[in-house]
Coordinates of C-alpha atoms and ligand atoms in Angstrom, one line a residue:
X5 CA 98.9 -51.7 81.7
X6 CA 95.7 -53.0 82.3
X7 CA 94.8 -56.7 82.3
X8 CA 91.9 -56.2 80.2
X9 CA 91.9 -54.3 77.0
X10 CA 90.0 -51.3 76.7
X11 CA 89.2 -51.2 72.8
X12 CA 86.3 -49.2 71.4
X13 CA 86.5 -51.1 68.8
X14 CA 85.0 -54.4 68.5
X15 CA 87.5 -56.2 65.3
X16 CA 87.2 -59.6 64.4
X17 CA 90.5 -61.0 64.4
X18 CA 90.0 -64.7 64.8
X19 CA 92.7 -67.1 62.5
X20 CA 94.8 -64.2 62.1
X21 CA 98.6 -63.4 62.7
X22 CA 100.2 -60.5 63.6
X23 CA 103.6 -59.0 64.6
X24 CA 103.8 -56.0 67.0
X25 CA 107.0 -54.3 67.0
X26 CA 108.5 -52.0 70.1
X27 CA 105.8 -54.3 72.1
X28 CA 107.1 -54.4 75.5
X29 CA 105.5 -51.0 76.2
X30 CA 103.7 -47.6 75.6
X31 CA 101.4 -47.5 72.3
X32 CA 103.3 -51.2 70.9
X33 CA 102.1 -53.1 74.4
X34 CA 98.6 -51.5 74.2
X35 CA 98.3 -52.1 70.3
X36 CA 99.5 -55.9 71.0
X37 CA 96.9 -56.3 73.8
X38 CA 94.1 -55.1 71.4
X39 CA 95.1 -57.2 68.4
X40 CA 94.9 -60.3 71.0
X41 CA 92.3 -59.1 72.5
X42 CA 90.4 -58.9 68.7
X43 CA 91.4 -63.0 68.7
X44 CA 94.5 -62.8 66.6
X45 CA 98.0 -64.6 67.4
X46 CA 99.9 -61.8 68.3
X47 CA 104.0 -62.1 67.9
X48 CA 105.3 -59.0 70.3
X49 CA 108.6 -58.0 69.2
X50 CA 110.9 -55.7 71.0
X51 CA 114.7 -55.3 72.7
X52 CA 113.5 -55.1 76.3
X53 CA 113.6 -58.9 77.4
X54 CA 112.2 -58.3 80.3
X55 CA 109.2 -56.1 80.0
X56 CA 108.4 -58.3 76.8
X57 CA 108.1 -61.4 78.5
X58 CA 106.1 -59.2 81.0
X59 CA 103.5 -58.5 78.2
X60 CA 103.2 -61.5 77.3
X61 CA 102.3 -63.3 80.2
X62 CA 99.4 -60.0 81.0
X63 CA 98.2 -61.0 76.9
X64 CA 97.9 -64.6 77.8
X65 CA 96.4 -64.5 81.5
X66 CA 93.7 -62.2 79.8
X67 CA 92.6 -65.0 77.6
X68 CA 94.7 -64.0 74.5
X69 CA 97.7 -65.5 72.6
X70 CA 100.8 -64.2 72.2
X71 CA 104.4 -65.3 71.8
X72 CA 107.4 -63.1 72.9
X73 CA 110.4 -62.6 69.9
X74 CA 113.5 -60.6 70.9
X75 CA 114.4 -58.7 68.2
X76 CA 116.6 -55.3 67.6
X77 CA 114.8 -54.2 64.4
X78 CA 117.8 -52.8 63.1
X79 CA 119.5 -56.3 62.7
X80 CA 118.2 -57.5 59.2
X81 CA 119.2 -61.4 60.0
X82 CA 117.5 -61.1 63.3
X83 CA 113.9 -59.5 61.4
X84 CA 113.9 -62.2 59.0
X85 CA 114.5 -65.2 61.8
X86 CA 111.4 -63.9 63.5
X87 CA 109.0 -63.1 60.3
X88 CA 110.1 -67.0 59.8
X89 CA 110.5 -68.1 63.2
X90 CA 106.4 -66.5 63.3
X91 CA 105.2 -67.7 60.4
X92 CA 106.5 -71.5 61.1
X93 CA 104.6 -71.4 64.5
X94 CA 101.7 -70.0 63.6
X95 CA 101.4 -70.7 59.8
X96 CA 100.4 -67.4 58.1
X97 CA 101.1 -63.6 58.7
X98 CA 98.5 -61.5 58.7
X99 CA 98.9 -57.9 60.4
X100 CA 102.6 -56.4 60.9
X101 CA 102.1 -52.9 63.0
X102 CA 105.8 -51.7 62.9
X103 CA 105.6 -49.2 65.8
X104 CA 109.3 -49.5 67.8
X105 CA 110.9 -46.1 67.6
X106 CA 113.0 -43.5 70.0
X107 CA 113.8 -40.5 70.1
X108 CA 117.4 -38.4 70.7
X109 CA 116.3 -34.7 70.7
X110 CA 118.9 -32.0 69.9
X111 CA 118.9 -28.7 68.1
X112 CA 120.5 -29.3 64.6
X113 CA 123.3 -27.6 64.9
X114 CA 124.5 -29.6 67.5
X115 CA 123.2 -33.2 66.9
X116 CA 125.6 -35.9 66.6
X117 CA 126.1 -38.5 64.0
X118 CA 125.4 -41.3 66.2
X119 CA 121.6 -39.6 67.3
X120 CA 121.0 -39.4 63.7
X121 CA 121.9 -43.0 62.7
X122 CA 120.6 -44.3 65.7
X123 CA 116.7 -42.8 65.3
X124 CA 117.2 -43.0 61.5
X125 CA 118.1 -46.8 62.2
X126 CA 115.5 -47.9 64.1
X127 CA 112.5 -45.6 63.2
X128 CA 113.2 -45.8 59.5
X129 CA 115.5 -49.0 58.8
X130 CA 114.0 -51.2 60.9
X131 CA 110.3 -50.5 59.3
X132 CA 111.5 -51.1 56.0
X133 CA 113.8 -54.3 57.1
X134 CA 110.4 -55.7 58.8
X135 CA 108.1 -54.6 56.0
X136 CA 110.1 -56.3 53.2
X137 CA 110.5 -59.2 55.4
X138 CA 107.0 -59.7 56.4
X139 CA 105.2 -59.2 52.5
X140 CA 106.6 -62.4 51.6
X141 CA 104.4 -65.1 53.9
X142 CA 101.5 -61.4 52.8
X143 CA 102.0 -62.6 49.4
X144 CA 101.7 -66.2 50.0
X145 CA 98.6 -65.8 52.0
X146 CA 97.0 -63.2 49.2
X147 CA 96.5 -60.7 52.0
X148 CA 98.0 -58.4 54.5
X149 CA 97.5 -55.3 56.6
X150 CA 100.8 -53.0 57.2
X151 CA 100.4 -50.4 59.6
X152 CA 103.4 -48.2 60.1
X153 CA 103.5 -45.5 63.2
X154 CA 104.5 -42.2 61.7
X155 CA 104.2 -39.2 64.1
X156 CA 103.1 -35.7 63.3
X157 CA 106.3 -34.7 63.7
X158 CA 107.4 -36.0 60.0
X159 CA 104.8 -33.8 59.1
X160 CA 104.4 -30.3 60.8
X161 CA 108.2 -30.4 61.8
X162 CA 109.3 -30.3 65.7
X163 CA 112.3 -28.0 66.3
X164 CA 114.7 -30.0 68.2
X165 CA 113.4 -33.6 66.3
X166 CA 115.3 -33.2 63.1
X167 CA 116.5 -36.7 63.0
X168 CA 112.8 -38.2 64.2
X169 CA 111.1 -35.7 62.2
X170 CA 113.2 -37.1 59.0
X171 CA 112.8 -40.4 60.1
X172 CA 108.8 -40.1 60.5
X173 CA 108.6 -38.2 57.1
X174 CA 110.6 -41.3 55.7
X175 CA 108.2 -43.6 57.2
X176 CA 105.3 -42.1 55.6
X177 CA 107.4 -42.0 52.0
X178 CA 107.7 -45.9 53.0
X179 CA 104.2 -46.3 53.5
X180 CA 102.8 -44.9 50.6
X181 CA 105.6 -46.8 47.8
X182 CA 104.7 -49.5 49.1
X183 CA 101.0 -49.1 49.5
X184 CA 101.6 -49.4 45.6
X185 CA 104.1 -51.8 45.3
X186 CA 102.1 -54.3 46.9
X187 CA 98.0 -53.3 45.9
X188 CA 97.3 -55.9 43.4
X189 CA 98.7 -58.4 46.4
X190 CA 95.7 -57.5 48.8
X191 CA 97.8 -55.8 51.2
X192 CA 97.2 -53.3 52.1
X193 CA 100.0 -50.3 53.4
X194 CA 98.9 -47.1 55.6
X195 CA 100.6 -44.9 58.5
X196 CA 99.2 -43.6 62.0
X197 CA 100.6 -40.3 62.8
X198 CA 99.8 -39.8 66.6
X199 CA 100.3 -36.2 68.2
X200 CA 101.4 -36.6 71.4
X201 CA 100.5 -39.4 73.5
X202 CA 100.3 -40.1 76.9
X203 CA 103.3 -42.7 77.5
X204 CA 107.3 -43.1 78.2
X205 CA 108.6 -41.1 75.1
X206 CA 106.4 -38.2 75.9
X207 CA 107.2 -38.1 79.7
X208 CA 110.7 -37.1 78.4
X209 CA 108.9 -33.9 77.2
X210 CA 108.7 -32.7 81.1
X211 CA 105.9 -31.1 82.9
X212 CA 106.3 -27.8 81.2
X213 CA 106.7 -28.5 77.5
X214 CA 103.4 -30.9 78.5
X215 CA 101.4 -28.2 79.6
X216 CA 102.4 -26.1 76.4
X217 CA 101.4 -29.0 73.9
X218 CA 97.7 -29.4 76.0
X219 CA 97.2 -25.9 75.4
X220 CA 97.8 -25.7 71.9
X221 CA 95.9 -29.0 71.4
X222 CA 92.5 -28.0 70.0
X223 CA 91.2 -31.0 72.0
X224 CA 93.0 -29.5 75.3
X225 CA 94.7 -32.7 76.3
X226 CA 97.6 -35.6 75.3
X227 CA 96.1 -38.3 73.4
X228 CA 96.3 -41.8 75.1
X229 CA 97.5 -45.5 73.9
X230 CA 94.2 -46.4 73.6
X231 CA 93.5 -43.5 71.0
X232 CA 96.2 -44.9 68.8
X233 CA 95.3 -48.7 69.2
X234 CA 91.7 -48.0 68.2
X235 CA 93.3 -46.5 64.8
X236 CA 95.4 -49.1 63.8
X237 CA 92.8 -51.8 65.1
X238 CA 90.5 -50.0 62.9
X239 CA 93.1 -50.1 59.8
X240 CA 93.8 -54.3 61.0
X241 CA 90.0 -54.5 60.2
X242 CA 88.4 -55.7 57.0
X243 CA 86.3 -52.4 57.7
X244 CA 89.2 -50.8 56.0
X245 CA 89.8 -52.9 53.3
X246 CA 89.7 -50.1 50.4
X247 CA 92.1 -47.7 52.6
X248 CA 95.8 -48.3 51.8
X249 CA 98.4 -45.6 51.5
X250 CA 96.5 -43.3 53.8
X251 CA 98.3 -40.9 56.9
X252 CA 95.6 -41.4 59.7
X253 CA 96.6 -38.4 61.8
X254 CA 95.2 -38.6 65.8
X255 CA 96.3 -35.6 67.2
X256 CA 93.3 -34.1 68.8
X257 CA 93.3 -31.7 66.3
X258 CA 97.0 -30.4 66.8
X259 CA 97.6 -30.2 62.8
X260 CA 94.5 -28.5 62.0
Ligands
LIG304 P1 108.1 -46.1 74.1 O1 107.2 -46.0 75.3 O2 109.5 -45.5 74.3 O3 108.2 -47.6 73.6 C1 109.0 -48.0 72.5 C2 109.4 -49.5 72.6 O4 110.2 -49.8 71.5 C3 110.2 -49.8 73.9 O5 109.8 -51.0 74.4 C4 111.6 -49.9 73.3 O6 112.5 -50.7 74.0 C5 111.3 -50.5 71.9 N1 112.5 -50.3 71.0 C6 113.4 -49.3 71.0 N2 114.4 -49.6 70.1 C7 114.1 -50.8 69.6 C8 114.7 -51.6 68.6 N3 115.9 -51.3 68.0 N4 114.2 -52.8 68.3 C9 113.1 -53.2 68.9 N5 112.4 -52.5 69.8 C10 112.9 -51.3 70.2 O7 107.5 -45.3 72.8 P2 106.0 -45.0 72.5 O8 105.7 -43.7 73.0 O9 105.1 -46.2 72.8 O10 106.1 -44.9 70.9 C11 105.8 -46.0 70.0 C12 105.8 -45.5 68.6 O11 104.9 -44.4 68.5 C13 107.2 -44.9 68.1 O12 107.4 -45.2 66.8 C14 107.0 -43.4 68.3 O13 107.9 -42.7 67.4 C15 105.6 -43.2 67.9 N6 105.0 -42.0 68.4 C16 104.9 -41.8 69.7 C17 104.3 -40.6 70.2 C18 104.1 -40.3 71.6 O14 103.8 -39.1 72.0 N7 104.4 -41.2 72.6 C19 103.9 -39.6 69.2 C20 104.0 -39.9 67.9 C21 104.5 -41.1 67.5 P3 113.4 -50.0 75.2 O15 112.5 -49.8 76.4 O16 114.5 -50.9 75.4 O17 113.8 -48.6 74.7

């Protein structure tokens, strides 16, 4: 990660509050470092202690403010300790970008129970667990931004992701309920569906089945973390204030 963030974007996100889930790295830590960078108080949320606190510390030499929260986002006690444990440091909530998510790829017929509930858990539970926890200090504070990662993989299909394709799908269900459920509120709900990008998840993918997605990429190449933290930086922004419900897909043109 670079020290300095390399947003496109230039937000104005003084006074404001955010959570970062799956934070610690790939598009989470770069999305984190952005929101900071904009001049929000950015909560980073993750399992992995270590490269959490790691974050952190690169956020705050770089001028920012950040806070570290361990958190498995699949334990509901645990989500709303934090949304509370965030909202009594800081005093508001503004932004929650609920972006942790995994993947366990295996053809249908021979996927297991536990990869299911596992992706289905953490991709799709833990959104909704976070969401419904953070749209209460939303409420309070007559305003709100949810921005939920989705992939394009809920919506094209990926042989092989059945559970993360189902998961991503459910996420984008998620998005636009509540997009409705909480309108007259000022919050505002949408999804980012990123193609494939450029970090941990993707290196799974090997060298091969890389090359393959670049060449059926219209754009000819993976998109990075700074393609999808420009998206969701723009969606934090009041630039987007009458867009809520909406799939922003960044695929470099993968769907079309
Ligand atoms: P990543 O590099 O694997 O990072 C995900 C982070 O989430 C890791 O720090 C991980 O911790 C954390 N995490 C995992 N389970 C968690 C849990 N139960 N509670 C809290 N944190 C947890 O993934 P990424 O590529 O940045 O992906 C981020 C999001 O973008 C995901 O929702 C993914 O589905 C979506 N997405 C990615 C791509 C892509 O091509 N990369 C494409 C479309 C969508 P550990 O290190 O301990 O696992």
């Amino acid at each position: 990660m670079t020290e300095q963030s390399n947003r496109r974007l230039s937000v104005d996100l003084a006074d404001q509050v955010a959570i970062v889930t799956g934070a610690a790295r790939g598009l989470g830590q770069t999305i984190a470092r952005d929101i900071a960078a904009s001049g929000a108080k950015v909560a980073c949320v993750d399992v992995n202690e270590g490269l959490l606190a790691e974050t952190v510390e690169r956020i705050t030499a770089a001028g920012g403010m950040a806070a570290a929260f361990p958190c498995d986002v699949t334990d509901g006690q645990r989500v709303t300790a934090v949304v509370g444990e965030v909202v009594g440091k800081w005093g508001r909530l503004d932004i929650l970008v609920n972006n942790a998510g995994v993947t366990r790829d295996n053809v249908v017929l021979r996927m297991k129970d536990e990869e299911w509930d596992l992706v289905l858990g953490i991709n799709l539970r833990g959104t909704f667990l976070f969401t419904r926890a953070a749209a209460k200090p939303m409420i309070k504070g007559k305003r709100g931004r949810i921005i939920n990662i989705a992939s394009v993989s809920g919506m094209m299909g990926n042989p092989g992701q059945a559970n993360y394709s189902a998961s991503k799908a459910g996420v984008i269900g998620l998005t636009r309920t509540v997009s409705r459920e909480l309108s007259k509120r000022n919050i505002t709900v949408n999804a980012v569906a990123p193609g494939f990008i450029a970090t941990d998840m993707a290196a799974k993918l090997g060298d091969e089945v890389i090359e393959q997605i670049k060449a059926e990429t219209p754009l000819g190449r993976l998109g990075s973390p700074q393609d999808v933290a420009d998206a969701v930086l723009f969606l934090a922004s009041d630039a987007a204030s009458f867009i809520t419900g909406h799939v922003l897909v960044v695929d470099g043109g993968l769907m079309v």
